[in-house]
PDB file of C-alpha atoms in Angstrom:
ATOM      1  CA  UNK A   1     -19.386  18.829 -14.295  1.00  0.00           C
ATOM      2  CA  UNK A   2     -18.888  15.428 -15.952  1.00  0.00           C
ATOM      3  CA  UNK A   3     -18.789  12.132 -14.073  1.00  0.00           C
ATOM      4  CA  UNK A   4     -14.987  11.919 -14.298  1.00  0.00           C
ATOM      5  CA  UNK A   5     -14.688  15.371 -12.742  1.00  0.00           C
ATOM      6  CA  UNK A   6     -17.022  14.473  -9.900  1.00  0.00           C
ATOM      7  CA  UNK A   7     -15.092  11.258  -9.208  1.00  0.00           C
ATOM      8  CA  UNK A   8     -11.820  13.179  -9.120  1.00  0.00           C
ATOM      9  CA  UNK A   9     -13.213  15.632  -6.564  1.00  0.00           C
ATOM     10  CA  UNK A  10     -14.466  12.753  -4.429  1.00  0.00           C
ATOM     11  CA  UNK A  11     -11.055  11.046  -4.579  1.00  0.00           C
ATOM     12  CA  UNK A  12      -9.239  14.244  -3.647  1.00  0.00           C
ATOM     13  CA  UNK A  13     -11.569  14.895  -0.716  1.00  0.00           C
ATOM     14  CA  UNK A  14     -11.192  11.371   0.624  1.00  0.00           C
ATOM     15  CA  UNK A  15      -7.410  11.452   0.387  1.00  0.00           C
ATOM     16  CA  UNK A  16      -7.141  14.877   2.015  1.00  0.00           C
ATOM     17  CA  UNK A  17      -9.248  13.666   4.919  1.00  0.00           C
ATOM     18  CA  UNK A  18      -6.647  10.974   5.599  1.00  0.00           C
ATOM     19  CA  UNK A  19      -3.523  13.098   5.211  1.00  0.00           C
ATOM     20  CA  UNK A  20      -2.688  13.691   8.906  1.00  0.00           C
ATOM     21  CA  UNK A  21      -2.458   9.987   9.664  1.00  0.00           C
ATOM     22  CA  UNK A  22      -0.994   9.001   6.312  1.00  0.00           C
ATOM     23  CA  UNK A  23       1.981  11.252   6.937  1.00  0.00           C
ATOM     24  CA  UNK A  24       2.736   9.334  10.114  1.00  0.00           C
ATOM     25  CA  UNK A  25       2.444   5.997   8.334  1.00  0.00           C
ATOM     26  CA  UNK A  26       4.758   6.952   5.504  1.00  0.00           C
ATOM     27  CA  UNK A  27       7.536   8.006   7.873  1.00  0.00           C
ATOM     28  CA  UNK A  28       7.345   5.397  10.615  1.00  0.00           C
ATOM     29  CA  UNK A  29       9.506   2.709   9.054  1.00  0.00           C
ATOM     30  CA  UNK A  30      12.179   1.959  11.608  1.00  0.00           C
ATOM     31  CA  UNK A  31      15.888   2.088  10.950  1.00  0.00           C
ATOM     32  CA  UNK A  32      15.656   1.146   7.277  1.00  0.00           C
ATOM     33  CA  UNK A  33      18.312  -1.531   7.462  1.00  0.00           C
ATOM     34  CA  UNK A  34      15.877  -4.430   7.480  1.00  0.00           C
ATOM     35  CA  UNK A  35      18.649  -6.608   8.866  1.00  0.00           C
ATOM     36  CA  UNK A  36      20.019  -7.168   5.355  1.00  0.00           C
ATOM     37  CA  UNK A  37      23.415  -6.442   3.878  1.00  0.00           C
ATOM     38  CA  UNK A  38      23.233  -4.075   0.880  1.00  0.00           C
ATOM     39  CA  UNK A  39      23.946  -5.888  -2.372  1.00  0.00           C
ATOM     40  CA  UNK A  40      25.219  -4.883  -5.782  1.00  0.00           C
ATOM     41  CA  UNK A  41      22.137  -2.844  -6.595  1.00  0.00           C
ATOM     42  CA  UNK A  42      21.962  -0.827  -3.398  1.00  0.00           C
ATOM     43  CA  UNK A  43      23.931   0.827  -0.659  1.00  0.00           C
ATOM     44  CA  UNK A  44      22.808   1.915   2.760  1.00  0.00           C
ATOM     45  CA  UNK A  45      19.339   3.517   2.525  1.00  0.00           C
ATOM     46  CA  UNK A  46      17.547   5.887   4.879  1.00  0.00           C
ATOM     47  CA  UNK A  47      14.453   4.701   6.749  1.00  0.00           C
ATOM     48  CA  UNK A  48      12.019   6.913   4.852  1.00  0.00           C
ATOM     49  CA  UNK A  49      13.535   6.489   1.367  1.00  0.00           C
ATOM     50  CA  UNK A  50      14.909   2.986   0.761  1.00  0.00           C
ATOM     51  CA  UNK A  51      14.921   3.654  -2.992  1.00  0.00           C
ATOM     52  CA  UNK A  52      17.391   6.561  -2.787  1.00  0.00           C
ATOM     53  CA  UNK A  53      20.530   4.419  -2.685  1.00  0.00           C
ATOM     54  CA  UNK A  54      19.537   1.890  -5.366  1.00  0.00           C
ATOM     55  CA  UNK A  55      22.007   1.788  -8.248  1.00  0.00           C
ATOM     56  CA  UNK A  56      22.046   0.288 -11.728  1.00  0.00           C
ATOM     57  CA  UNK A  57      23.088  -3.359 -11.948  1.00  0.00           C
ATOM     58  CA  UNK A  58      24.776  -3.827 -15.324  1.00  0.00           C
ATOM     59  CA  UNK A  59      24.111  -7.549 -15.597  1.00  0.00           C
ATOM     60  CA  UNK A  60      20.378  -6.979 -15.052  1.00  0.00           C
ATOM     61  CA  UNK A  61      20.183  -3.908 -17.286  1.00  0.00           C
ATOM     62  CA  UNK A  62      21.768  -5.970 -20.061  1.00  0.00           C
ATOM     63  CA  UNK A  63      18.574  -8.055 -20.206  1.00  0.00           C
ATOM     64  CA  UNK A  64      16.662  -5.091 -21.603  1.00  0.00           C
ATOM     65  CA  UNK A  65      16.185  -4.869 -25.386  1.00  0.00           C
ATOM     66  CA  UNK A  66      18.865  -2.768 -27.080  1.00  0.00           C
ATOM     67  CA  UNK A  67      16.389  -0.092 -28.175  1.00  0.00           C
ATOM     68  CA  UNK A  68      15.155   0.364 -24.591  1.00  0.00           C
ATOM     69  CA  UNK A  69      18.714   0.647 -23.282  1.00  0.00           C
ATOM     70  CA  UNK A  70      19.453   3.242 -25.950  1.00  0.00           C
ATOM     71  CA  UNK A  71      16.334   5.267 -25.169  1.00  0.00           C
ATOM     72  CA  UNK A  72      16.925   5.002 -21.419  1.00  0.00           C
ATOM     73  CA  UNK A  73      13.232   5.460 -20.695  1.00  0.00           C
ATOM     74  CA  UNK A  74      10.093   3.371 -20.130  1.00  0.00           C
ATOM     75  CA  UNK A  75       6.479   4.539 -20.191  1.00  0.00           C
ATOM     76  CA  UNK A  76       4.343   3.285 -17.300  1.00  0.00           C
ATOM     77  CA  UNK A  77       0.598   3.627 -16.962  1.00  0.00           C
ATOM     78  CA  UNK A  78      -0.103   4.029 -13.233  1.00  0.00           C
ATOM     79  CA  UNK A  79      -3.413   3.769 -11.447  1.00  0.00           C
ATOM     80  CA  UNK A  80      -3.062   6.073  -8.435  1.00  0.00           C
ATOM     81  CA  UNK A  81      -5.675   4.899  -5.961  1.00  0.00           C
ATOM     82  CA  UNK A  82      -5.045   4.929  -2.225  1.00  0.00           C
ATOM     83  CA  UNK A  83      -2.304   3.924   0.211  1.00  0.00           C
ATOM     84  CA  UNK A  84      -0.353   1.814   0.742  1.00  0.00           C
ATOM     85  CA  UNK A  85      -0.211   1.036  -2.998  1.00  0.00           C
ATOM     86  CA  UNK A  86      -0.184   4.429  -4.701  1.00  0.00           C
ATOM     87  CA  UNK A  87      -1.696   7.784  -3.792  1.00  0.00           C
ATOM     88  CA  UNK A  88      -1.107  11.539  -3.898  1.00  0.00           C
ATOM     89  CA  UNK A  89       0.013  12.684  -0.420  1.00  0.00           C
ATOM     90  CA  UNK A  90       0.318  16.335  -1.486  1.00  0.00           C
ATOM     91  CA  UNK A  91      -2.262  16.693  -4.244  1.00  0.00           C
ATOM     92  CA  UNK A  92      -2.418  15.387  -7.808  1.00  0.00           C
ATOM     93  CA  UNK A  93      -0.078  18.127  -9.049  1.00  0.00           C
ATOM     94  CA  UNK A  94       2.762  16.651  -6.938  1.00  0.00           C
ATOM     95  CA  UNK A  95       4.520  13.280  -7.264  1.00  0.00           C
ATOM     96  CA  UNK A  96       2.644  10.171  -6.077  1.00  0.00           C
ATOM     97  CA  UNK A  97       3.878   7.924  -3.268  1.00  0.00           C
ATOM     98  CA  UNK A  98       3.288   4.378  -2.096  1.00  0.00           C
ATOM     99  CA  UNK A  99       4.535   0.812  -2.190  1.00  0.00           C
ATOM    100  CA  UNK A 100       3.913   0.357  -5.939  1.00  0.00           C
ATOM    101  CA  UNK A 101       5.607   3.672  -6.713  1.00  0.00           C
ATOM    102  CA  UNK A 102       8.698   2.757  -4.671  1.00  0.00           C
ATOM    103  CA  UNK A 103       9.025  -0.724  -6.162  1.00  0.00           C
ATOM    104  CA  UNK A 104       8.621   0.536  -9.740  1.00  0.00           C
ATOM    105  CA  UNK A 105      11.139   3.332  -9.137  1.00  0.00           C
ATOM    106  CA  UNK A 106      13.611   0.899  -7.579  1.00  0.00           C
ATOM    107  CA  UNK A 107      13.256  -1.514 -10.505  1.00  0.00           C
ATOM    108  CA  UNK A 108      13.889   1.339 -12.940  1.00  0.00           C
ATOM    109  CA  UNK A 109      17.061   2.311 -11.072  1.00  0.00           C
ATOM    110  CA  UNK A 110      18.370  -1.273 -11.161  1.00  0.00           C
ATOM    111  CA  UNK A 111      17.668  -1.300 -14.915  1.00  0.00           C
ATOM    112  CA  UNK A 112      19.323   2.075 -15.418  1.00  0.00           C
ATOM    113  CA  UNK A 113      16.270   3.715 -17.028  1.00  0.00           C
ATOM    114  CA  UNK A 114      13.984   6.650 -16.265  1.00  0.00           C
ATOM    115  CA  UNK A 115      10.245   6.198 -15.875  1.00  0.00           C
ATOM    116  CA  UNK A 116       7.739   8.318 -17.722  1.00  0.00           C
ATOM    117  CA  UNK A 117       4.760   7.865 -15.401  1.00  0.00           C
ATOM    118  CA  UNK A 118       1.285   8.571 -16.770  1.00  0.00           C
ATOM    119  CA  UNK A 119      -1.682   8.622 -14.400  1.00  0.00           C
ATOM    120  CA  UNK A 120      -4.532   6.537 -15.814  1.00  0.00           C
ATOM    121  CA  UNK A 121      -7.776   5.041 -14.547  1.00  0.00           C
ATOM    122  CA  UNK A 122      -7.412   1.408 -13.524  1.00  0.00           C
ATOM    123  CA  UNK A 123      -9.757  -0.054 -16.121  1.00  0.00           C
ATOM    124  CA  UNK A 124      -7.982   1.628 -19.065  1.00  0.00           C
ATOM    125  CA  UNK A 125      -4.420   0.439 -18.438  1.00  0.00           C
ATOM    126  CA  UNK A 126      -4.532  -3.231 -19.444  1.00  0.00           C
ATOM    127  CA  UNK A 127      -6.295  -2.582 -22.780  1.00  0.00           C
ATOM    128  CA  UNK A 128      -3.793   0.215 -23.516  1.00  0.00           C
ATOM    129  CA  UNK A 129      -0.830  -2.153 -23.147  1.00  0.00           C
ATOM    130  CA  UNK A 130      -1.841  -3.993 -26.293  1.00  0.00           C
ATOM    131  CA  UNK A 131      -1.956  -0.750 -28.269  1.00  0.00           C
ATOM    132  CA  UNK A 132       1.585   0.171 -27.206  1.00  0.00           C
ATOM    133  CA  UNK A 133       0.543   3.274 -25.275  1.00  0.00           C
ATOM    134  CA  UNK A 134       2.515   2.080 -22.229  1.00  0.00           C
ATOM    135  CA  UNK A 135       5.488  -0.252 -21.878  1.00  0.00           C
ATOM    136  CA  UNK A 136       4.037  -1.626 -18.651  1.00  0.00           C
ATOM    137  CA  UNK A 137       1.355  -0.896 -16.089  1.00  0.00           C
ATOM    138  CA  UNK A 138       1.009  -0.719 -12.314  1.00  0.00           C
ATOM    139  CA  UNK A 139      -2.102  -0.578 -10.177  1.00  0.00           C
ATOM    140  CA  UNK A 140      -2.221  -3.643  -7.926  1.00  0.00           C
ATOM    141  CA  UNK A 141      -3.065  -5.835 -10.906  1.00  0.00           C
ATOM    142  CA  UNK A 142      -3.873  -9.316  -9.652  1.00  0.00           C
ATOM    143  CA  UNK A 143      -2.781 -12.327 -11.705  1.00  0.00           C
ATOM    144  CA  UNK A 144      -5.870 -14.212 -12.874  1.00  0.00           C
ATOM    145  CA  UNK A 145      -6.432 -16.987 -15.375  1.00  0.00           C
ATOM    146  CA  UNK A 146      -8.536 -14.676 -17.535  1.00  0.00           C
ATOM    147  CA  UNK A 147      -5.960 -11.879 -17.596  1.00  0.00           C
ATOM    148  CA  UNK A 148      -3.144 -14.288 -18.440  1.00  0.00           C
ATOM    149  CA  UNK A 149      -4.792 -14.857 -21.821  1.00  0.00           C
ATOM    150  CA  UNK A 150      -3.842 -11.352 -22.967  1.00  0.00           C
ATOM    151  CA  UNK A 151      -1.392  -9.971 -20.375  1.00  0.00           C
ATOM    152  CA  UNK A 152       2.074 -10.980 -19.137  1.00  0.00           C
ATOM    153  CA  UNK A 153       2.901 -10.404 -15.473  1.00  0.00           C
ATOM    154  CA  UNK A 154       6.041 -10.121 -13.370  1.00  0.00           C
ATOM    155  CA  UNK A 155       5.023 -10.575  -9.751  1.00  0.00           C
ATOM    156  CA  UNK A 156       6.258  -8.372  -6.918  1.00  0.00           C
ATOM    157  CA  UNK A 157       3.814  -8.876  -4.035  1.00  0.00           C
ATOM    158  CA  UNK A 158       1.043 -11.156  -2.791  1.00  0.00           C
ATOM    159  CA  UNK A 159      -2.184  -9.287  -2.032  1.00  0.00           C
ATOM    160  CA  UNK A 160      -5.731 -10.131  -3.072  1.00  0.00           C
ATOM    161  CA  UNK A 161      -9.407  -9.564  -2.334  1.00  0.00           C
ATOM    162  CA  UNK A 162     -11.064  -8.473   0.894  1.00  0.00           C
ATOM    163  CA  UNK A 163     -14.080  -6.650   2.293  1.00  0.00           C
ATOM    164  CA  UNK A 164     -14.716  -3.646   4.530  1.00  0.00           C
ATOM    165  CA  UNK A 165     -17.798  -1.989   6.015  1.00  0.00           C
ATOM    166  CA  UNK A 166     -18.623   1.240   7.814  1.00  0.00           C
ATOM    167  CA  UNK A 167     -17.549   1.144  11.426  1.00  0.00           C
ATOM    168  CA  UNK A 168     -20.477  -0.013  13.529  1.00  0.00           C
ATOM    169  CA  UNK A 169     -22.155  -1.894  10.678  1.00  0.00           C
ATOM    170  CA  UNK A 170     -24.434  -4.602  12.060  1.00  0.00           C
ATOM    171  CA  UNK A 171     -25.345  -6.372   8.810  1.00  0.00           C
ATOM    172  CA  UNK A 172     -21.752  -7.631   8.451  1.00  0.00           C
ATOM    173  CA  UNK A 173     -19.453  -7.887  11.445  1.00  0.00           C
ATOM    174  CA  UNK A 174     -17.283 -10.946  10.792  1.00  0.00           C
ATOM    175  CA  UNK A 175     -15.023 -12.198   8.009  1.00  0.00           C
ATOM    176  CA  UNK A 176     -16.709 -12.803   4.652  1.00  0.00           C
ATOM    177  CA  UNK A 177     -15.758 -16.261   3.380  1.00  0.00           C
ATOM    178  CA  UNK A 178     -18.912 -16.938   1.358  1.00  0.00           C
ATOM    179  CA  UNK A 179     -20.563 -14.470  -1.036  1.00  0.00           C
ATOM    180  CA  UNK A 180     -24.008 -15.549   0.159  1.00  0.00           C
ATOM    181  CA  UNK A 181     -23.289 -13.416   3.230  1.00  0.00           C
ATOM    182  CA  UNK A 182     -23.620 -10.415   0.909  1.00  0.00           C
ATOM    183  CA  UNK A 183     -27.104 -11.316  -0.334  1.00  0.00           C
ATOM    184  CA  UNK A 184     -29.472  -8.352  -0.187  1.00  0.00           C
ATOM    185  CA  UNK A 185     -26.628  -5.866   0.271  1.00  0.00           C
ATOM    186  CA  UNK A 186     -25.135  -3.227  -2.041  1.00  0.00           C
ATOM    187  CA  UNK A 187     -21.430  -3.709  -2.756  1.00  0.00           C
ATOM    188  CA  UNK A 188     -19.110  -0.956  -3.974  1.00  0.00           C
ATOM    189  CA  UNK A 189     -16.018  -1.871  -5.972  1.00  0.00           C
ATOM    190  CA  UNK A 190     -13.641  -0.667  -8.684  1.00  0.00           C
ATOM    191  CA  UNK A 191     -14.302  -0.737 -12.417  1.00  0.00           C
ATOM    192  CA  UNK A 192     -12.323  -3.308 -14.397  1.00  0.00           C
ATOM    193  CA  UNK A 193     -11.024  -5.047 -11.261  1.00  0.00           C
ATOM    194  CA  UNK A 194     -10.850  -8.681 -10.200  1.00  0.00           C
ATOM    195  CA  UNK A 195     -13.418  -7.709  -7.558  1.00  0.00           C
ATOM    196  CA  UNK A 196     -15.968  -6.668 -10.189  1.00  0.00           C
ATOM    197  CA  UNK A 197     -15.200  -9.847 -12.163  1.00  0.00           C
ATOM    198  CA  UNK A 198     -15.646 -12.071  -9.097  1.00  0.00           C
ATOM    199  CA  UNK A 199     -18.926 -10.464  -8.076  1.00  0.00           C
ATOM    200  CA  UNK A 200     -20.275 -10.646 -11.630  1.00  0.00           C
ATOM    201  CA  UNK A 201     -19.241 -14.268 -12.148  1.00  0.00           C
ATOM    202  CA  UNK A 202     -20.840 -15.337  -8.856  1.00  0.00           C
ATOM    203  CA  UNK A 203     -23.989 -13.194  -9.083  1.00  0.00           C
ATOM    204  CA  UNK A 204     -26.260 -16.278  -9.105  1.00  0.00           C
ATOM    205  CA  UNK A 205     -25.141 -17.556  -5.673  1.00  0.00           C
ATOM    206  CA  UNK A 206     -27.931 -15.753  -3.843  1.00  0.00           C
ATOM    207  CA  UNK A 207     -30.701 -17.057  -6.112  1.00  0.00           C
ATOM    208  CA  UNK A 208     -29.358 -20.589  -5.667  1.00  0.00           C
ATOM    209  CA  UNK A 209     -29.500 -20.053  -1.903  1.00  0.00           C
ATOM    210  CA  UNK A 210     -33.067 -18.708  -2.129  1.00  0.00           C
ATOM    211  CA  UNK A 211     -31.995 -15.214  -1.066  1.00  0.00           C
ATOM    212  CA  UNK A 212     -32.307 -11.707  -2.454  1.00  0.00           C
ATOM    213  CA  UNK A 213     -29.426 -10.968  -4.851  1.00  0.00           C
ATOM    214  CA  UNK A 214     -26.701  -8.493  -4.007  1.00  0.00           C
ATOM    215  CA  UNK A 215     -26.314  -5.302  -6.022  1.00  0.00           C
ATOM    216  CA  UNK A 216     -22.933  -4.146  -7.351  1.00  0.00           C
ATOM    217  CA  UNK A 217     -22.060  -0.475  -7.810  1.00  0.00           C
ATOM    218  CA  UNK A 218     -18.871   0.165  -9.767  1.00  0.00           C
ATOM    219  CA  UNK A 219     -16.671   3.247  -9.386  1.00  0.00           C
ATOM    220  CA  UNK A 220     -13.713   4.474 -11.420  1.00  0.00           C
ATOM    221  CA  UNK A 221     -11.987   6.036  -8.401  1.00  0.00           C
ATOM    222  CA  UNK A 222     -11.207   4.431  -5.029  1.00  0.00           C
ATOM    223  CA  UNK A 223     -12.026   7.701  -3.274  1.00  0.00           C
ATOM    224  CA  UNK A 224     -15.529   7.589  -4.738  1.00  0.00           C
ATOM    225  CA  UNK A 225     -15.952   3.998  -3.521  1.00  0.00           C
ATOM    226  CA  UNK A 226     -15.036   5.013   0.028  1.00  0.00           C
ATOM    227  CA  UNK A 227     -17.281   8.087  -0.058  1.00  0.00           C
ATOM    228  CA  UNK A 228     -20.250   5.978  -1.180  1.00  0.00           C
ATOM    229  CA  UNK A 229     -19.694   3.653   1.789  1.00  0.00           C
ATOM    230  CA  UNK A 230     -19.350   6.524   4.260  1.00  0.00           C
ATOM    231  CA  UNK A 231     -22.550   8.119   2.959  1.00  0.00           C
ATOM    232  CA  UNK A 232     -24.512   4.878   3.177  1.00  0.00           C
ATOM    233  CA  UNK A 233     -25.037   4.455  -0.567  1.00  0.00           C
ATOM    234  CA  UNK A 234     -23.310   1.061  -0.330  1.00  0.00           C
ATOM    235  CA  UNK A 235     -23.142  -1.456   2.511  1.00  0.00           C
ATOM    236  CA  UNK A 236     -19.720  -2.987   1.888  1.00  0.00           C
ATOM    237  CA  UNK A 237     -16.551  -2.443  -0.167  1.00  0.00           C
ATOM    238  CA  UNK A 238     -14.658  -5.172  -1.996  1.00  0.00           C
ATOM    239  CA  UNK A 239     -11.074  -4.139  -2.724  1.00  0.00           C
ATOM    240  CA  UNK A 240      -7.428  -5.021  -2.042  1.00  0.00           C
ATOM    241  CA  UNK A 241      -6.479  -6.682   1.238  1.00  0.00           C
ATOM    242  CA  UNK A 242      -3.615  -4.312   1.952  1.00  0.00           C
ATOM    243  CA  UNK A 243      -5.566  -1.237   0.879  1.00  0.00           C
ATOM    244  CA  UNK A 244      -8.593  -2.023   3.043  1.00  0.00           C
ATOM    245  CA  UNK A 245      -6.434  -3.010   6.016  1.00  0.00           C
ATOM    246  CA  UNK A 246      -4.495   0.270   5.772  1.00  0.00           C
ATOM    247  CA  UNK A 247      -7.692   2.248   5.279  1.00  0.00           C
ATOM    248  CA  UNK A 248      -9.331   0.753   8.360  1.00  0.00           C
ATOM    249  CA  UNK A 249      -6.311   1.766  10.459  1.00  0.00           C
ATOM    250  CA  UNK A 250      -7.026   5.433   9.689  1.00  0.00           C
ATOM    251  CA  UNK A 251      -9.709   6.869  12.035  1.00  0.00           C
ATOM    252  CA  UNK A 252     -10.931   9.298   9.354  1.00  0.00           C
ATOM    253  CA  UNK A 253     -11.993   6.417   7.085  1.00  0.00           C
ATOM    254  CA  UNK A 254     -14.523   5.101   9.645  1.00  0.00           C
ATOM    255  CA  UNK A 255     -14.266   1.579   8.199  1.00  0.00           C
ATOM    256  CA  UNK A 256     -13.768  -1.936   9.573  1.00  0.00           C
ATOM    257  CA  UNK A 257     -11.738  -4.531   7.660  1.00  0.00           C
ATOM    258  CA  UNK A 258     -13.530  -7.888   7.349  1.00  0.00           C
ATOM    259  CA  UNK A 259     -10.520  -9.981   6.424  1.00  0.00           C
ATOM    260  CA  UNK A 260      -9.200 -11.785   3.379  1.00  0.00           C
ATOM    261  CA  UNK A 261     -11.463 -13.440   0.849  1.00  0.00           C
ATOM    262  CA  UNK A 262      -9.071 -14.612  -1.902  1.00  0.00           C
ATOM    263  CA  UNK A 263      -5.300 -14.160  -2.227  1.00  0.00           C
ATOM    264  CA  UNK A 264      -3.756 -13.155  -5.559  1.00  0.00           C
ATOM    265  CA  UNK A 265      -0.240 -12.573  -6.808  1.00  0.00           C
ATOM    266  CA  UNK A 266       0.150  -8.969  -7.937  1.00  0.00           C
ATOM    267  CA  UNK A 267       2.503  -7.927 -10.694  1.00  0.00           C
ATOM    268  CA  UNK A 268       3.732  -5.439 -13.239  1.00  0.00           C
ATOM    269  CA  UNK A 269       1.529  -5.848 -16.320  1.00  0.00           C
ATOM    270  CA  UNK A 270       2.838  -6.079 -19.899  1.00  0.00           C
ATOM    271  CA  UNK A 271       1.434  -6.728 -23.359  1.00  0.00           C
ATOM    272  CA  UNK A 272       1.501 -10.431 -24.182  1.00  0.00           C
ATOM    273  CA  UNK A 273       4.922 -11.444 -25.428  1.00  0.00           C
ATOM    274  CA  UNK A 274       6.663  -8.344 -24.089  1.00  0.00           C
ATOM    275  CA  UNK A 275      10.494  -8.518 -24.262  1.00  0.00           C
ATOM    276  CA  UNK A 276      10.705  -6.689 -20.913  1.00  0.00           C
ATOM    277  CA  UNK A 277       9.570  -9.417 -18.541  1.00  0.00           C
ATOM    278  CA  UNK A 278      12.906 -11.199 -18.010  1.00  0.00           C
ATOM    279  CA  UNK A 279      14.644  -7.926 -17.134  1.00  0.00           C
ATOM    280  CA  UNK A 280      11.884  -6.932 -14.713  1.00  0.00           C
ATOM    281  CA  UNK A 281      11.934 -10.330 -13.004  1.00  0.00           C
ATOM    282  CA  UNK A 282      15.696 -10.093 -12.549  1.00  0.00           C
ATOM    283  CA  UNK A 283      15.376  -6.533 -11.223  1.00  0.00           C
ATOM    284  CA  UNK A 284      12.743  -7.468  -8.637  1.00  0.00           C
ATOM    285  CA  UNK A 285      14.849 -10.435  -7.520  1.00  0.00           C
ATOM    286  CA  UNK A 286      17.880  -8.153  -7.219  1.00  0.00           C
ATOM    287  CA  UNK A 287      15.851  -5.908  -4.899  1.00  0.00           C
ATOM    288  CA  UNK A 288      14.758  -8.940  -2.873  1.00  0.00           C
ATOM    289  CA  UNK A 289      18.322 -10.234  -2.554  1.00  0.00           C
ATOM    290  CA  UNK A 290      19.739  -6.825  -1.620  1.00  0.00           C
ATOM    291  CA  UNK A 291      17.185  -6.179   1.132  1.00  0.00           C
ATOM    292  CA  UNK A 292      15.735  -3.084  -0.533  1.00  0.00           C
ATOM    293  CA  UNK A 293      12.469  -4.902  -1.231  1.00  0.00           C
ATOM    294  CA  UNK A 294      12.023  -5.761   2.457  1.00  0.00           C
ATOM    295  CA  UNK A 295      12.708  -2.157   3.448  1.00  0.00           C
ATOM    296  CA  UNK A 296      10.115  -0.848   1.012  1.00  0.00           C
ATOM    297  CA  UNK A 297       7.455  -3.216   2.336  1.00  0.00           C
ATOM    298  CA  UNK A 298       8.374  -2.373   5.921  1.00  0.00           C
ATOM    299  CA  UNK A 299       7.992   1.326   5.122  1.00  0.00           C
ATOM    300  CA  UNK A 300       4.440   0.789   3.874  1.00  0.00           C
ATOM    301  CA  UNK A 301       3.387  -1.812   6.438  1.00  0.00           C
ATOM    302  CA  UNK A 302       2.974  -4.630   3.907  1.00  0.00           C
ATOM    303  CA  UNK A 303       5.729  -7.022   4.978  1.00  0.00           C
ATOM    304  CA  UNK A 304       3.192  -9.833   5.434  1.00  0.00           C
ATOM    305  CA  UNK A 305       2.603  -9.731   1.665  1.00  0.00           C
ATOM    306  CA  UNK A 306       6.249 -10.260   0.689  1.00  0.00           C
ATOM    307  CA  UNK A 307       7.147 -12.819  -1.954  1.00  0.00           C
ATOM    308  CA  UNK A 308      10.313 -14.937  -1.940  1.00  0.00           C
ATOM    309  CA  UNK A 309      11.009 -14.594  -5.653  1.00  0.00           C
ATOM    310  CA  UNK A 310       9.506 -12.796  -8.636  1.00  0.00           C
ATOM    311  CA  UNK A 311       7.829 -14.984 -11.252  1.00  0.00           C
ATOM    312  CA  UNK A 312       6.587 -14.527 -14.789  1.00  0.00           C
ATOM    313  CA  UNK A 313       2.959 -15.537 -15.332  1.00  0.00           C
ATOM    314  CA  UNK A 314       2.362 -17.816 -12.327  1.00  0.00           C
ATOM    315  CA  UNK A 315      -1.031 -19.570 -12.271  1.00  0.00           C
ATOM    316  CA  UNK A 316      -3.848 -17.925 -10.357  1.00  0.00           C
ATOM    317  CA  UNK A 317      -4.187 -18.962  -6.720  1.00  0.00           C
ATOM    318  CA  UNK A 318      -6.980 -21.479  -6.180  1.00  0.00           C
TER     319      UNK A 318
END
């Protein structure tokens, strides 16, 4: 079996191990009202499906290019990793679920278009935007100075970088605020991510501190990253704050979250100069104003990462 096939099996096994508790998380979202009055783009939504009642908002849809409005469809490259962002609760042959899925679906409904979702590995999506393969991409893409050179973003949440270890790990037991704390350890992370970029850019910190360098192992699937940690092939994971926090709350993961390292705005990704960004920003802001956005985040336990307004290409957090 090829490497991609092995990674897929590892991802499926890891997700299936978490299913009993994930089902509880996905449904335990309160009354769904969020204390907000439904606006033009929504009506009253149920607790477990705040997207169901979202409706097209003509004034926002009018911001789309005429050819997109005529086609009524947008192609999205989606990286389906792990909850709460995006995952397969019932196997990869069934629809995905998660915070990113709900927000993208809600935006599409406000814009009056259908989404043609294509599952893709994280590291392939941004390069494919330039070739026109997708109209936009999702996958917890953090806004960085380097990415802004070739990618346009419309922000929809504030997440970022964090660390996690196996439960009971003694080498790391407190929050990682300095990468020198990782010296001599093996770190697992995702291919093509801001985590890989950060670790690569700072790889000389241990030598400068007179310590043994850390080793980075890169995986194309989040499930494979978790499996490597559980099996002791890595000492620590660097990944998304919300993903690692959610993961650590599931007993089957056997991980401990070590806190936030660096916050990043997260957004829908577009080819540079895309004519879609203004419409997407208006759609996200419509969801924020209507209360649907708050209900989606409440459903997935990510309310602490809410933004007040969507922005196009904000500078990277320092």
